[in-house]
Amino acid sequence: QQQVKQSPQSLIVQKGGISIINCAYENTAFDYFPWYQQFPGKGPALLIAIRPDVSEKKEGRFTISFNKSAKQFSLHIMDSQPGDSATYFCAASKRGAQKLVFGQGTRLTINP
Amino acid sequence: EAGVAQSPRYKIIEKRQSVAFWCNPISGHATLYWYQQILGQGPKLLIQFQNNGVVDDSQLPKDRFSAERLKGVDSTLKIQPAKLEDSAVYLCASSLTVNNEKLFFGSGTQLSVL
C-alpha cells in the first residue's frame, strides 16, 4: 500500500529557478514529515523536516510547506543550483515510531 | 564524526545463492535499521533494532531474510536463498535513540542477483 505519493518523478529546472516537489499522504496518524536528499552512490541524507503544528519551515534555500487538511506537503528549493541535482524523497512517520514510509522519489536536474 | 559504515559496496550472485551484508552504525547510536531500495523506488524498512532487540520486522521476508545485531553494535543482514527480485541497494541507518527521528544512512550495498 502506497502511503506517501510523490510527484513529479523527474524535474528539470534552470539554475536560479524554483524547484517544487509535492507529496501526499493517507495516514492521519503521521506526524513527522522529513525530506531526504540522495546523491548517486550515497545513502539518503536528512535535508529538512516538519511537524503538522506549523504550516511552513524554512532552512536557507529550502522550505517545506504543509497543508494538514489536504494531507499534502511540498519542498521548495529557491535559487536552485547545479549542486542541488539529486534525488529527493519525502517521507512520513508516526509519533514515537521511526518507521519512515518513503515516497517514490523525484530526480531533480538543475541545468546551468 | 564517522558515518555509518557498510560492506561490501557491491555484490553479484546467482539466484539461490546466499549473501550477507555488514553494517557498523555511528558510535553510540542505539537504534539500527535495514532498508531495501529497489531501483526507482524509495527505501523500504526491513527491520529495526533497538540495541540488540528487534523493534519492527513486519516487512522482513522471514523465509529468506535474517538479521542480527549482536552486542548491540554491528549488524548483519543475510539472504538465503536469493531471488531475482532481491536485486536492490541495501541501506543501513542508525539513530541516537528510538525516539530520535534523525536517521543517518550508510552508502549501501548494491546487490545484483543473476
Short mmCIF file of C-alpha atoms in Angstrom, two decimals:
data_model
loop_
_atom_site.label_atom_id
_atom_site.label_comp_id
_atom_site.label_asym_id
_atom_site.label_seq_id
_atom_site.Cartn_x
_atom_site.Cartn_y
_atom_site.Cartn_z
CA GLN A 1 0.00 0.00 0.00
CA GLN A 2 1.47 3.30 -1.14
CA GLN A 3 1.02 5.57 1.86
CA VAL A 4 3.07 8.51 0.57
CA LYS A 5 2.68 9.58 -3.04
CA GLN A 6 5.33 11.85 -4.52
CA SER A 7 5.34 13.87 -7.74
CA PRO A 8 6.79 14.55 -10.19
CA GLN A 9 9.06 11.56 -10.86
CA SER A 10 11.58 13.82 -12.55
CA LEU A 11 12.06 17.56 -12.75
CA ILE A 12 14.35 19.81 -14.77
CA VAL A 13 14.88 23.39 -13.58
CA GLN A 14 17.12 26.14 -14.80
CA LYS A 15 19.81 27.48 -12.49
CA GLY A 16 18.36 30.19 -10.27
CA GLY A 17 14.82 28.90 -10.63
CA ILE A 18 12.47 27.42 -8.03
CA SER A 19 12.17 23.65 -7.72
CA ILE A 20 8.90 22.33 -6.28
CA ILE A 21 8.26 18.70 -5.30
CA ASN A 22 4.95 17.56 -3.89
CA CYS A 23 3.86 14.74 -1.59
CA ALA A 24 0.51 13.49 -0.38
CA TYR A 25 -0.13 11.10 2.47
CA GLU A 26 -3.07 8.97 3.55
CA ASN A 27 -2.49 8.07 7.18
CA THR A 28 -3.70 10.84 9.52
CA ALA A 29 -1.58 9.31 12.32
CA PHE A 30 1.58 10.56 10.60
CA ASP A 31 3.06 13.49 12.46
CA TYR A 32 6.64 13.79 11.23
CA PHE A 33 7.44 14.69 7.62
CA PRO A 34 11.11 14.79 6.55
CA TRP A 35 12.70 15.32 3.18
CA TYR A 36 15.83 13.36 2.28
CA GLN A 37 18.38 14.15 -0.43
CA GLN A 38 20.27 11.34 -2.14
CA PHE A 39 23.25 11.66 -4.48
CA PRO A 40 24.27 8.76 -6.76
CA GLY A 41 26.12 6.06 -4.86
CA LYS A 42 25.28 7.57 -1.48
CA GLY A 43 22.65 6.96 1.14
CA PRO A 44 19.83 9.46 1.75
CA ALA A 45 20.67 12.42 3.99
CA LEU A 46 18.14 14.40 6.00
CA LEU A 47 17.55 17.80 4.43
CA ILE A 48 14.70 19.36 6.38
CA ALA A 49 11.68 18.14 8.37
CA ILE A 50 8.37 19.48 9.65
CA ARG A 51 5.65 18.59 12.14
CA PRO A 52 1.96 19.31 11.48
CA ASP A 53 1.72 22.04 14.14
CA VAL A 54 3.29 24.53 11.70
CA SER A 55 2.41 25.28 8.08
CA GLU A 56 5.88 26.20 6.89
CA LYS A 57 9.51 25.67 7.81
CA LYS A 58 12.46 27.34 6.12
CA GLU A 59 16.14 26.47 6.28
CA GLY A 60 18.28 28.50 3.94
CA ARG A 61 17.09 27.96 0.37
CA PHE A 62 14.89 25.01 1.38
CA THR A 63 11.28 25.41 2.53
CA ILE A 64 8.64 22.85 3.47
CA SER A 65 5.01 23.91 3.08
CA PHE A 66 2.48 21.77 4.93
CA ASN A 67 -1.29 21.57 4.40
CA LYS A 68 -2.80 19.37 7.10
CA SER A 69 -6.39 19.50 5.82
CA ALA A 70 -5.33 18.43 2.33
CA LYS A 71 -2.80 15.92 3.70
CA GLN A 72 -0.14 17.35 1.44
CA PHE A 73 3.33 18.80 1.87
CA SER A 74 5.88 20.13 -0.53
CA LEU A 75 9.55 21.03 -0.80
CA HIS A 76 10.57 24.31 -2.39
CA ILE A 77 14.18 24.93 -3.39
CA MET A 78 14.81 28.60 -4.08
CA ASP A 79 17.63 29.80 -6.33
CA SER A 80 18.26 26.21 -7.45
CA GLN A 81 21.91 25.37 -8.13
CA PRO A 82 23.57 22.60 -10.17
CA GLY A 83 24.81 21.13 -6.87
CA ASP A 84 21.17 20.55 -5.90
CA SER A 85 20.88 17.96 -8.66
CA ALA A 86 19.97 14.77 -6.79
CA THR A 87 17.04 12.51 -5.98
CA TYR A 88 14.70 13.83 -3.30
CA PHE A 89 12.46 11.67 -1.15
CA CYS A 90 9.63 12.76 1.07
CA ALA A 91 8.78 10.53 3.99
CA ALA A 92 6.41 10.28 6.93
CA SER A 93 6.23 8.51 10.27
CA LYS A 94 4.02 8.26 13.30
CA ARG A 95 4.94 9.84 16.63
CA GLY A 96 7.20 7.56 18.65
CA ALA A 97 7.87 5.21 15.74
CA GLN A 98 10.84 5.65 13.46
CA LYS A 99 9.31 3.52 10.72
CA LEU A 100 9.73 6.02 7.92
CA VAL A 101 7.50 5.48 4.90
CA PHE A 102 9.18 6.96 1.84
CA GLY A 103 7.74 8.37 -1.36
CA GLN A 104 8.89 7.12 -4.75
CA GLY A 105 11.47 9.88 -5.20
CA THR A 106 11.97 12.81 -7.57
CA ARG A 107 15.04 13.05 -9.73
CA LEU A 108 15.92 16.75 -9.87
CA THR A 109 18.27 18.15 -12.52
CA ILE A 110 19.39 21.76 -12.38
CA ASN A 111 20.66 22.98 -15.73
CA PRO A 112 23.50 25.54 -15.58
CA GLU B 1 32.25 12.03 13.38
CA ALA B 2 32.50 8.77 11.40
CA GLY B 3 29.39 7.84 9.47
CA VAL B 4 27.56 4.56 9.07
CA ALA B 5 29.89 2.01 7.51
CA GLN B 6 28.65 -0.75 5.21
CA SER B 7 30.35 -3.52 3.30
CA PRO B 8 30.66 -4.76 0.69
CA ARG B 9 29.78 -1.89 -1.67
CA TYR B 10 28.78 -4.24 -4.47
CA LYS B 11 27.84 -7.91 -4.65
CA ILE B 12 26.86 -10.03 -7.62
CA ILE B 13 25.45 -13.51 -7.01
CA GLU B 14 23.35 -16.07 -8.81
CA LYS B 15 19.81 -16.87 -7.72
CA ARG B 16 19.52 -19.41 -4.93
CA GLN B 17 22.92 -18.42 -3.54
CA SER B 18 23.32 -16.81 -0.14
CA VAL B 19 24.74 -13.38 0.68
CA ALA B 20 25.48 -11.33 3.79
CA PHE B 21 25.83 -7.62 4.36
CA TRP B 22 27.56 -5.91 7.27
CA CYS B 23 26.83 -2.60 8.98
CA ASN B 24 28.65 -0.62 11.65
CA PRO B 25 26.49 2.26 12.93
CA ILE B 26 27.65 5.60 14.26
CA SER B 27 29.25 5.15 17.67
CA GLY B 28 26.71 5.50 20.45
CA HIS B 29 23.66 5.08 18.24
CA ALA B 30 21.28 2.65 19.88
CA THR B 31 18.84 2.21 17.01
CA LEU B 32 19.78 0.49 13.75
CA TYR B 33 17.71 0.00 10.61
CA TRP B 34 18.00 -2.02 7.42
CA TYR B 35 16.21 -0.61 4.38
CA GLN B 36 15.78 -2.11 0.91
CA GLN B 37 15.85 0.34 -2.01
CA ILE B 38 14.77 -1.11 -5.34
CA LEU B 39 15.83 0.91 -8.39
CA GLY B 40 13.48 3.83 -8.96
CA GLN B 41 11.73 3.45 -5.59
CA GLY B 42 12.04 4.88 -2.12
CA PRO B 43 13.68 2.90 0.65
CA LYS B 44 11.50 0.33 2.44
CA LEU B 45 12.15 -0.64 6.05
CA LEU B 46 13.07 -4.30 6.51
CA ILE B 47 13.99 -4.39 10.20
CA GLN B 48 14.63 -2.06 13.12
CA PHE B 49 16.78 -2.85 16.16
CA GLN B 50 16.93 -1.07 19.49
CA ASN B 51 20.30 -2.13 20.96
CA ASN B 52 20.26 -5.86 20.21
CA GLY B 53 16.48 -6.31 20.31
CA VAL B 54 14.12 -6.27 17.32
CA VAL B 55 11.59 -3.40 17.37
CA ASP B 56 9.94 -3.98 13.98
CA ASP B 57 10.47 -6.74 11.42
CA SER B 58 6.98 -6.76 9.95
CA GLN B 59 8.24 -6.23 6.38
CA LEU B 60 11.16 -8.67 6.53
CA PRO B 61 10.59 -11.75 4.32
CA LYS B 62 11.49 -14.12 7.10
CA ASP B 63 11.51 -17.24 4.92
CA ARG B 64 14.71 -15.99 3.26
CA PHE B 65 15.95 -12.90 5.12
CA SER B 66 17.51 -12.84 8.57
CA ALA B 67 19.28 -10.15 10.56
CA GLU B 68 21.09 -9.93 13.83
CA ARG B 69 22.73 -7.29 15.94
CA LEU B 70 24.98 -8.99 18.43
CA LYS B 71 26.20 -6.90 21.37
CA GLY B 72 24.04 -4.00 20.19
CA VAL B 73 26.63 -2.57 17.79
CA ASP B 74 27.38 -4.17 14.39
CA SER B 75 24.68 -5.85 12.40
CA THR B 76 24.49 -8.37 9.58
CA LEU B 77 21.68 -8.95 7.11
CA LYS B 78 21.55 -12.29 5.31
CA ILE B 79 19.58 -13.52 2.34
CA GLN B 80 19.32 -17.27 1.75
CA PRO B 81 18.38 -18.26 -0.90
CA ALA B 82 18.41 -15.12 -3.04
CA LYS B 83 15.80 -14.45 -5.71
CA LEU B 84 15.99 -12.21 -8.76
CA GLU B 85 13.63 -9.70 -7.11
CA ASP B 86 16.09 -9.21 -4.26
CA SER B 87 18.28 -7.11 -6.58
CA ALA B 88 18.40 -3.75 -4.80
CA VAL B 89 20.52 -1.47 -2.68
CA TYR B 90 20.50 -2.47 0.97
CA LEU B 91 20.87 0.57 3.20
CA CYS B 92 21.79 0.57 6.84
CA ALA B 93 20.85 3.55 9.00
CA SER B 94 21.23 4.46 12.64
CA SER B 95 19.80 6.98 15.07
CA LEU B 96 20.80 8.05 18.55
CA THR B 97 17.77 6.55 20.26
CA VAL B 98 14.44 5.07 19.29
CA ASN B 99 12.84 8.47 19.97
CA ASN B 100 15.36 10.39 17.87
CA GLU B 101 13.93 10.81 14.42
CA LYS B 102 17.08 11.87 12.56
CA LEU B 103 18.38 8.87 10.66
CA PHE B 104 21.93 8.66 9.33
CA PHE B 105 22.29 6.36 6.32
CA GLY B 106 25.29 4.47 5.04
CA SER B 107 26.14 4.36 1.33
CA GLY B 108 24.56 0.94 0.97
CA THR B 109 25.40 -2.39 -0.63
CA GLN B 110 24.26 -2.80 -4.22
CA LEU B 111 23.15 -6.40 -4.78
CA SER B 112 22.64 -7.89 -8.21
CA VAL B 113 21.04 -11.34 -8.40
CA LEU B 114 21.52 -13.01 -11.80
#
